[in-house]
Tab-separated table of N, CA and C in Angstrom:
chain	number	residue	atom	x	y	z
V	71	MET	N	113.525	-13.296	53.079
V	71	MET	CA	114.641	-14.157	53.286
V	71	MET	C	115.079	-14.023	54.687
V	72	GLY	N	115.198	-12.890	55.372
V	72	GLY	CA	115.561	-12.692	56.711
V	72	GLY	C	114.629	-13.406	57.658
V	73	PHE	N	113.352	-13.353	57.355
V	73	PHE	CA	112.267	-13.961	58.101
V	73	PHE	C	112.622	-15.494	58.272
V	74	LYS	N	112.861	-16.134	56.966
V	74	LYS	CA	112.973	-17.624	57.130
V	74	LYS	C	114.342	-17.953	57.914
V	75	ILE	N	115.316	-17.146	57.694
V	75	ILE	CA	116.560	-17.515	58.469
V	75	ILE	C	116.341	-17.420	59.952
V	76	THR	N	115.635	-16.281	60.359
V	76	THR	CA	115.220	-16.148	61.714
V	76	THR	C	114.333	-17.220	62.329
V	77	SER	N	113.600	-17.578	61.664
V	77	SER	CA	112.465	-18.583	61.933
V	77	SER	C	113.326	-20.030	62.037
V	78	VAL	N	114.086	-20.351	61.154
V	78	VAL	CA	114.923	-21.498	61.251
V	78	VAL	C	115.902	-21.484	62.341
V	79	PHE	N	116.508	-20.311	62.685
V	79	PHE	CA	117.365	-20.180	63.869
V	79	PHE	C	116.646	-20.447	65.095
V	80	LYS	N	115.399	-19.749	65.321
V	80	LYS	CA	114.664	-20.043	66.481
V	80	LYS	C	114.206	-21.458	66.570
V	81	THR	N	113.977	-22.156	65.534
V	81	THR	CA	113.569	-23.607	65.523
V	81	THR	C	114.685	-24.420	66.104
V	82	TYR	N	115.944	-24.179	65.552
V	82	TYR	CA	117.094	-24.912	66.060
V	82	TYR	C	117.464	-24.588	67.492
V	83	GLN	N	117.245	-23.184	67.780
V	83	GLN	CA	117.586	-22.908	69.262
V	83	GLN	C	116.647	-23.429	70.085
V	84	SER	N	115.354	-23.630	69.764
V	84	SER	CA	114.314	-24.222	70.563
V	84	SER	C	114.685	-25.781	70.662
V	85	LEU	N	115.034	-26.453	69.597
V	85	LEU	CA	115.372	-27.932	69.584
V	85	LEU	C	116.700	-28.081	70.428
V	86	ILE	N	117.548	-27.155	70.407
V	86	ILE	CA	118.936	-27.201	71.188
V	86	ILE	C	118.628	-27.172	72.605
V	87	ARG	N	117.765	-26.285	72.943
V	87	ARG	CA	117.346	-26.088	74.318
V	87	ARG	C	116.525	-27.267	74.853
V	88	GLU	N	115.698	-27.819	74.283
V	88	GLU	CA	114.877	-29.012	74.592
V	88	GLU	C	115.840	-30.248	74.686
V	89	ILE	N	116.858	-30.361	73.885
V	89	ILE	CA	117.797	-31.307	74.016
V	89	ILE	C	118.656	-31.275	75.313
V	90	ILE	N	119.048	-29.869	75.512
V	90	ILE	CA	119.948	-29.759	76.800
V	90	ILE	C	119.078	-30.048	78.024
V	91	LEU	N	117.927	-29.421	77.965
V	91	LEU	CA	117.040	-29.642	79.248
V	91	LEU	C	116.567	-31.165	79.396
V	92	TYR	N	116.381	-31.800	78.281
V	92	TYR	CA	115.906	-33.246	78.280
V	92	TYR	C	117.126	-33.923	79.011
V	93	GLY	N	118.339	-33.636	78.496
V	93	GLY	CA	119.529	-34.244	79.052
V	93	GLY	C	119.603	-33.966	80.584
V	94	MET	N	119.388	-32.851	80.872
V	94	MET	CA	119.475	-32.404	82.338
V	94	MET	C	118.518	-33.226	83.236
V	95	ILE	N	117.273	-33.186	82.660
V	95	ILE	CA	116.230	-33.994	83.360
V	95	ILE	C	116.499	-35.495	83.378
V	96	GLY	N	116.890	-35.939	82.194
V	96	GLY	CA	117.417	-37.323	82.076
V	96	GLY	C	118.362	-37.642	83.074
V	97	GLY	N	119.417	-36.801	83.199
V	97	GLY	CA	120.493	-36.872	84.142
V	97	GLY	C	119.886	-37.060	85.506
V	98	PHE	N	119.085	-36.193	85.922
V	98	PHE	CA	118.578	-36.262	87.227
V	98	PHE	C	117.685	-37.487	87.476
V	99	SER	N	116.834	-37.894	86.496
V	99	SER	CA	116.082	-39.013	86.565
V	99	SER	C	116.761	-40.387	86.518
V	100	SER	N	117.960	-40.262	85.724
V	100	SER	CA	118.774	-41.370	85.773
V	100	SER	C	119.594	-41.583	87.142
V	101	CYS	N	119.956	-40.500	87.661
V	101	CYS	CA	120.605	-40.676	88.902
V	101	CYS	C	119.623	-41.118	90.051
V	102	LEU	N	118.320	-40.678	89.932
V	102	LEU	CA	117.253	-41.127	90.752
V	102	LEU	C	117.078	-42.702	90.550
V	103	ASP	N	117.003	-43.007	89.294
V	103	ASP	CA	116.955	-44.463	88.815
V	103	ASP	C	117.956	-45.318	89.534
V	104	THR	N	119.136	-44.911	89.183
V	104	THR	CA	120.380	-45.670	89.693
V	104	THR	C	120.492	-45.585	91.146
V	105	GLY	N	120.218	-44.437	91.812
V	105	GLY	CA	120.258	-44.419	93.278
V	105	GLY	C	119.278	-45.266	93.982
V	106	CYS	N	117.947	-45.461	93.244
V	106	CYS	CA	116.970	-46.349	93.761
V	106	CYS	C	117.381	-47.770	93.536
V	107	TYR	N	117.995	-48.018	92.336
V	107	TYR	CA	118.497	-49.392	92.104
V	107	TYR	C	119.525	-49.878	93.119
V	108	ILE	N	120.465	-48.916	93.397
V	108	ILE	CA	121.452	-49.299	94.507
V	108	ILE	C	120.851	-49.522	95.821
V	109	LEU	N	119.894	-48.668	96.233
V	109	LEU	CA	119.245	-48.806	97.419
V	109	LEU	C	118.535	-50.105	97.493
V	110	PHE	N	117.766	-50.545	96.376
V	110	PHE	CA	116.868	-51.700	96.481
V	110	PHE	C	117.869	-52.878	96.433
V	111	THR	N	118.913	-52.852	95.673
V	111	THR	CA	119.828	-54.023	95.594
V	111	THR	C	120.773	-54.239	96.700
V	112	ARG	N	121.368	-53.215	97.161
V	112	ARG	CA	122.372	-53.238	98.148
V	112	ARG	C	121.968	-53.188	99.599
V	113	LEU	N	120.870	-52.232	99.845
V	113	LEU	CA	120.395	-52.042	101.225
V	113	LEU	C	119.212	-53.047	101.485
V	114	LEU	N	118.374	-53.152	100.511
V	114	LEU	CA	117.104	-53.907	100.823
V	114	LEU	C	117.345	-55.339	100.160
V	115	GLU	N	118.398	-55.503	99.484
V	115	GLU	CA	118.792	-56.901	99.002
V	115	GLU	C	117.679	-57.525	98.106
V	116	TRP	N	117.035	-56.798	97.327
V	116	TRP	CA	116.077	-57.214	96.444
V	116	TRP	C	116.673	-57.779	95.093
V	117	ASN	N	116.072	-58.568	94.397
V	117	ASN	CA	116.487	-59.160	93.232
V	117	ASN	C	116.914	-58.031	92.233
V	118	LYS	N	117.994	-58.196	91.434
V	118	LYS	CA	118.463	-57.062	90.511
V	118	LYS	C	117.377	-56.715	89.526
V	119	PHE	N	116.690	-57.668	89.055
V	119	PHE	CA	115.665	-57.456	87.914
V	119	PHE	C	114.450	-56.900	88.493
V	120	PHE	N	113.946	-57.226	89.594
V	120	PHE	CA	112.933	-56.583	90.175
V	120	PHE	C	113.300	-54.990	90.767
V	121	SER	N	114.419	-54.969	91.203
V	121	SER	CA	114.918	-53.657	91.416
V	121	SER	C	114.965	-52.836	90.331
V	122	ASN	N	115.499	-53.273	89.234
V	122	ASN	CA	115.525	-52.467	87.946
V	122	ASN	C	114.214	-52.084	87.468
V	123	LEU	N	113.172	-52.960	87.600
V	123	LEU	CA	111.708	-52.708	87.110
V	123	LEU	C	111.273	-51.434	88.051
V	124	CYS	N	111.451	-51.610	89.414
V	124	CYS	CA	111.041	-50.674	90.233
V	124	CYS	C	111.642	-49.208	90.062
V	125	SER	N	113.069	-49.322	89.946
V	125	SER	CA	113.842	-48.033	89.790
V	125	SER	C	113.544	-47.464	88.445
V	126	VAL	N	113.394	-48.163	87.418
V	126	VAL	CA	113.133	-47.523	86.080
V	126	VAL	C	111.828	-46.910	86.125
V	127	ASN	N	110.830	-47.405	86.729
V	127	ASN	CA	109.440	-46.802	86.851
V	127	ASN	C	109.531	-45.476	87.564
V	128	ILE	N	110.323	-45.380	88.590
V	128	ILE	CA	110.585	-44.132	89.402
V	128	ILE	C	111.166	-43.075	88.480
V	129	GLY	N	112.208	-43.583	87.703
V	129	GLY	CA	112.874	-42.629	86.854
V	129	GLY	C	111.909	-42.146	85.790
V	130	ILE	N	111.162	-42.985	85.179
V	130	ILE	CA	110.245	-42.547	84.025
V	130	ILE	C	109.258	-41.499	84.574
V	131	LEU	N	108.733	-41.792	85.689
V	131	LEU	CA	107.612	-40.880	86.388
V	131	LEU	C	108.170	-39.465	86.556
V	132	SER	N	109.400	-39.489	87.197
V	132	SER	CA	109.942	-38.185	87.505
V	132	SER	C	110.384	-37.380	86.038
V	133	SER	N	110.863	-38.159	85.149
V	133	SER	CA	111.198	-37.597	83.853
V	133	SER	C	109.983	-37.178	83.207
V	134	PHE	N	108.898	-37.907	83.127
V	134	PHE	CA	107.651	-37.417	82.545
V	134	PHE	C	107.199	-36.088	83.227
V	135	LEU	N	107.149	-36.108	84.438
V	135	LEU	CA	106.620	-34.781	85.153
V	135	LEU	C	107.410	-33.645	84.831
V	136	LEU	N	108.739	-33.771	84.953
V	136	LEU	CA	109.741	-32.759	84.633
V	136	LEU	C	109.710	-32.263	83.181
V	137	ASN	N	109.639	-33.324	82.331
V	137	ASN	CA	109.641	-32.826	80.823
V	137	ASN	C	108.316	-32.255	80.476
V	138	THR	N	107.220	-32.652	81.042
V	138	THR	CA	105.867	-32.157	80.756
V	138	THR	C	105.779	-30.634	81.113
V	139	TYR	N	106.139	-30.442	82.397
V	139	TYR	CA	105.999	-29.142	82.928
V	139	TYR	C	107.111	-28.179	82.757
V	140	LEU	N	108.291	-28.674	82.715
V	140	LEU	CA	109.451	-27.744	82.616
V	140	LEU	C	110.017	-27.654	81.177
V	141	ASN	N	110.154	-28.641	80.537
V	141	ASN	CA	110.929	-28.722	79.145
V	141	ASN	C	109.846	-28.412	78.004
V	142	PHE	N	108.876	-29.382	77.637
V	142	PHE	CA	108.168	-29.129	76.556
V	142	PHE	C	106.933	-28.272	76.880
V	143	LYS	N	106.481	-28.213	78.008
V	143	LYS	CA	105.416	-27.419	78.589
V	143	LYS	C	104.151	-27.734	77.758
V	144	LYS	N	103.859	-28.896	77.665
V	144	LYS	CA	102.685	-29.462	76.955
V	144	LYS	C	101.964	-30.316	77.993
V	145	THR	N	100.988	-29.616	78.764
V	145	THR	CA	100.257	-30.297	79.843
V	145	THR	C	98.848	-30.738	79.364
V	146	ASP	N	98.595	-30.412	78.100
V	146	ASP	CA	97.223	-30.842	77.581
V	146	ASP	C	97.273	-32.324	77.382
V	147	GLN	N	96.223	-33.031	77.290
V	147	GLN	CA	96.013	-34.352	77.067
V	147	GLN	C	97.019	-35.170	77.765
V	148	ALA	N	97.073	-34.910	79.125
V	148	ALA	CA	98.102	-35.564	80.021
V	148	ALA	C	98.010	-36.984	79.975
V	149	ILE	N	96.814	-37.623	80.009
V	149	ILE	CA	96.706	-39.034	80.067
V	149	ILE	C	97.441	-39.729	78.782
V	150	LYS	N	97.084	-39.165	77.703
V	150	LYS	CA	97.589	-39.539	76.350
V	150	LYS	C	99.156	-39.369	76.316
V	151	ARG	N	99.537	-38.301	76.728
V	151	ARG	CA	101.053	-38.014	76.772
V	151	ARG	C	101.683	-38.953	77.820
V	152	ALA	N	101.162	-39.148	78.967
V	152	ALA	CA	101.699	-40.104	79.988
V	152	ALA	C	101.865	-41.409	79.489
V	153	PHE	N	100.697	-42.009	78.704
V	153	PHE	CA	100.643	-43.261	78.060
V	153	PHE	C	101.799	-43.504	77.206
V	154	CYS	N	101.916	-42.417	76.313
V	154	CYS	CA	103.021	-42.564	75.191
V	154	CYS	C	104.464	-42.432	75.990
V	155	PHE	N	104.676	-41.626	76.940
V	155	PHE	CA	105.893	-41.461	77.509
V	155	PHE	C	106.271	-42.768	78.301
V	156	PHE	N	105.264	-43.409	78.960
V	156	PHE	CA	105.648	-44.651	79.693
V	156	PHE	C	105.778	-45.846	78.624
V	157	VAL	N	105.051	-45.803	77.475
V	157	VAL	CA	105.418	-46.909	76.559
V	157	VAL	C	106.917	-46.763	76.068
V	158	VAL	N	107.214	-45.505	75.705
V	158	VAL	CA	108.536	-45.157	75.289
V	158	VAL	C	109.513	-45.539	76.416
V	159	GLY	N	109.132	-45.190	77.619
V	159	GLY	CA	110.045	-45.520	78.842
V	159	GLY	C	110.169	-47.009	78.938
V	160	TYR	N	109.097	-47.778	78.749
V	160	TYR	CA	109.125	-49.143	78.879
V	160	TYR	C	109.949	-49.882	77.818
V	161	CYS	N	109.947	-49.342	76.609
V	161	CYS	CA	110.922	-49.820	75.555
V	161	CYS	C	112.332	-49.641	76.033
V	162	GLY	N	112.488	-48.479	76.652
V	162	GLY	CA	113.838	-48.308	77.182
V	162	GLY	C	114.158	-49.236	78.269
V	163	MET	N	113.257	-49.448	79.160
V	163	MET	CA	113.509	-50.415	80.160
V	163	MET	C	113.712	-51.798	79.585
V	164	GLY	N	112.927	-52.164	78.588
V	164	GLY	CA	113.264	-53.457	78.022
V	164	GLY	C	114.592	-53.571	77.452
V	165	LEU	N	115.115	-52.484	76.765
V	165	LEU	CA	116.513	-52.444	76.350
V	165	LEU	C	117.565	-52.565	77.559
V	166	SER	N	117.212	-51.763	78.597
V	166	SER	CA	117.984	-51.864	79.873
V	166	SER	C	117.940	-53.252	80.482
V	167	MET	N	116.915	-53.863	80.574
V	167	MET	CA	116.791	-55.289	81.136
V	167	MET	C	117.599	-56.219	80.153
V	168	LEU	N	117.577	-55.969	78.927
V	168	LEU	CA	118.185	-56.990	78.062
V	168	LEU	C	119.806	-56.768	78.140
V	169	MET	N	120.266	-55.448	78.292
V	169	MET	CA	121.618	-55.223	78.399
V	169	MET	C	122.161	-55.666	79.817
V	170	LEU	N	121.312	-55.550	80.846
V	170	LEU	CA	121.630	-56.031	82.128
V	170	LEU	C	121.803	-57.528	82.285
V	171	TYR	N	120.853	-58.148	81.503
V	171	TYR	CA	120.919	-59.643	81.453
V	171	TYR	C	122.243	-60.075	80.670
V	172	ILE	N	122.354	-59.509	79.577
V	172	ILE	CA	123.457	-59.937	78.766
V	172	ILE	C	124.874	-59.610	79.436
V	173	GLY	N	124.847	-58.494	79.982
V	173	GLY	CA	126.156	-57.864	80.603
V	173	GLY	C	126.481	-58.777	81.908
V	174	THR	N	125.478	-59.108	82.681
V	174	THR	CA	125.785	-59.820	83.926
V	174	THR	C	125.752	-61.283	83.919
V	175	ASN	N	124.692	-61.843	83.195
V	175	ASN	CA	124.561	-63.303	83.117
V	175	ASN	C	125.257	-63.972	82.091
V	176	ILE	N	125.455	-63.395	80.923
V	176	ILE	CA	126.201	-63.919	79.805
V	176	ILE	C	127.761	-63.451	79.765
V	177	ILE	N	127.969	-62.218	79.830
V	177	ILE	CA	129.378	-61.823	79.677
V	177	ILE	C	129.946	-61.820	81.042
V	178	GLY	N	129.301	-61.676	82.189
V	178	GLY	CA	129.850	-61.793	83.489
V	178	GLY	C	130.282	-60.426	84.217
V	179	TYR	N	129.897	-59.263	83.712
V	179	TYR	CA	130.469	-57.954	84.138
V	179	TYR	C	129.457	-57.752	85.408
V	180	ASP	N	130.159	-56.686	86.147
V	180	ASP	CA	129.425	-56.162	87.402
V	180	ASP	C	128.227	-55.499	86.861
V	181	ASP	N	127.100	-55.385	87.695
V	181	ASP	CA	125.922	-54.954	87.246
V	181	ASP	C	125.836	-53.345	87.295
V	182	ILE	N	126.520	-52.629	88.070
V	182	ILE	CA	126.375	-51.180	88.099
V	182	ILE	C	126.999	-50.569	86.789
V	183	PRO	N	128.163	-50.950	86.210
V	183	PRO	CA	128.580	-50.246	84.970
V	183	PRO	C	127.662	-50.629	83.875
V	184	ILE	N	127.157	-51.805	83.787
V	184	ILE	CA	126.158	-52.207	82.733
V	184	ILE	C	124.931	-51.343	82.910
V	185	LYS	N	124.413	-51.141	84.098
V	185	LYS	CA	123.245	-50.269	84.403
V	185	LYS	C	123.457	-48.920	83.855
V	186	ILE	N	124.607	-48.294	84.102
V	186	ILE	CA	124.876	-46.971	83.703
V	186	ILE	C	125.045	-46.847	82.160
V	187	ALA	N	125.581	-47.834	81.549
V	187	ALA	CA	125.771	-47.790	80.075
V	187	ALA	C	124.396	-47.888	79.444
V	188	ALA	N	123.539	-48.830	79.991
V	188	ALA	CA	122.228	-48.993	79.475
V	188	ALA	C	121.326	-47.671	79.480
V	189	ILE	N	121.577	-46.909	80.590
V	189	ILE	CA	120.887	-45.644	80.759
V	189	ILE	C	121.314	-44.744	79.598
V	190	PHE	N	122.548	-44.573	79.198
V	190	PHE	CA	122.899	-43.626	78.118
V	190	PHE	C	122.322	-43.958	76.727
V	191	ILE	N	122.426	-45.417	76.539
V	191	ILE	CA	121.841	-45.870	75.206
V	191	ILE	C	120.306	-45.713	75.242
V	192	ALA	N	119.656	-46.094	76.241
V	192	ALA	CA	118.224	-45.940	76.262
V	192	ALA	C	117.737	-44.368	76.078
V	193	ALA	N	118.486	-43.552	76.742
V	193	ALA	CA	118.143	-42.017	76.745
V	193	ALA	C	118.107	-41.471	75.336
V	194	ALA	N	119.068	-41.811	74.485
V	194	ALA	CA	119.128	-41.231	73.141
V	194	ALA	C	117.838	-41.747	72.379
V	195	PHE	N	117.605	-43.069	72.542
V	195	PHE	CA	116.584	-43.746	71.924
V	195	PHE	C	115.248	-43.012	72.267
V	196	GLN	N	115.071	-42.766	73.647
V	196	GLN	CA	113.923	-42.306	74.143
V	196	GLN	C	113.684	-40.766	73.865
V	197	PHE	N	114.744	-39.955	73.690
V	197	PHE	CA	114.578	-38.492	73.425
V	197	PHE	C	113.815	-38.573	72.007
V	198	ILE	N	114.358	-39.233	71.045
V	198	ILE	CA	113.808	-39.209	69.633
V	198	ILE	C	112.347	-39.635	69.602
V	199	LEU	N	112.048	-40.720	70.278
V	199	LEU	CA	110.612	-41.150	70.279
V	199	LEU	C	109.829	-40.134	71.097
V	200	ASN	N	110.106	-39.714	72.210
V	200	ASN	CA	109.401	-38.688	72.894
V	200	ASN	C	109.148	-37.413	72.156
V	201	LYS	N	110.219	-36.969	71.514
V	201	LYS	CA	110.081	-35.668	70.745
V	201	LYS	C	109.119	-35.913	69.597
V	202	LEU	N	109.153	-36.994	68.872
V	202	LEU	CA	108.490	-37.237	67.708
V	202	LEU	C	107.003	-37.781	68.025
V	203	VAL	N	106.748	-38.352	69.234
V	203	VAL	CA	105.509	-39.062	69.494
V	203	VAL	C	104.850	-38.354	70.664
V	204	THR	N	105.423	-38.302	71.833
V	204	THR	CA	104.764	-37.984	73.070
V	204	THR	C	104.529	-36.487	73.091
V	205	TYR	N	105.495	-35.632	72.661
V	205	TYR	CA	105.251	-34.196	72.807
V	205	TYR	C	105.008	-33.549	71.351
V	206	SER	N	104.515	-34.385	70.498
V	206	SER	CA	104.127	-33.811	69.156
V	206	SER	C	102.690	-33.465	69.380
V	207	ARG	N	101.925	-33.008	68.301
V	207	ARG	CA	100.631	-32.726	68.432
V	207	ARG	C	99.913	-34.149	68.561
V	208	ILE	N	99.162	-34.221	69.620
V	208	ILE	CA	98.289	-35.450	69.818
V	208	ILE	C	96.868	-35.248	69.280
């Protein structure tokens, strides 16, 4: 009985650690994504949708590398894991693009608050998929 409780506790402790670290990495990658977006749109005056495409890819790449080596520590089958991670990331990017379009073109809000809200919504979705698909046994 004690073994099962200890095992369950360690499993939850590991999951909580992964969620916290995933959030920290996601926070860093989101800041990098948003910073690049602001740089591209405000300084370089690129189109907001092209800027979002570029900034999201930078964020996905940094998140993949940090989660692979620091959080989940699963460096085997890196190509398959990268493919899965990017597919999940692109689903999040699609959601982000949709929210950006609806928020700015249909509702008429400023793009920065919409971009930030989209990051939080996409992050929750992406953690679940990455945990269950990308960093499971491939």
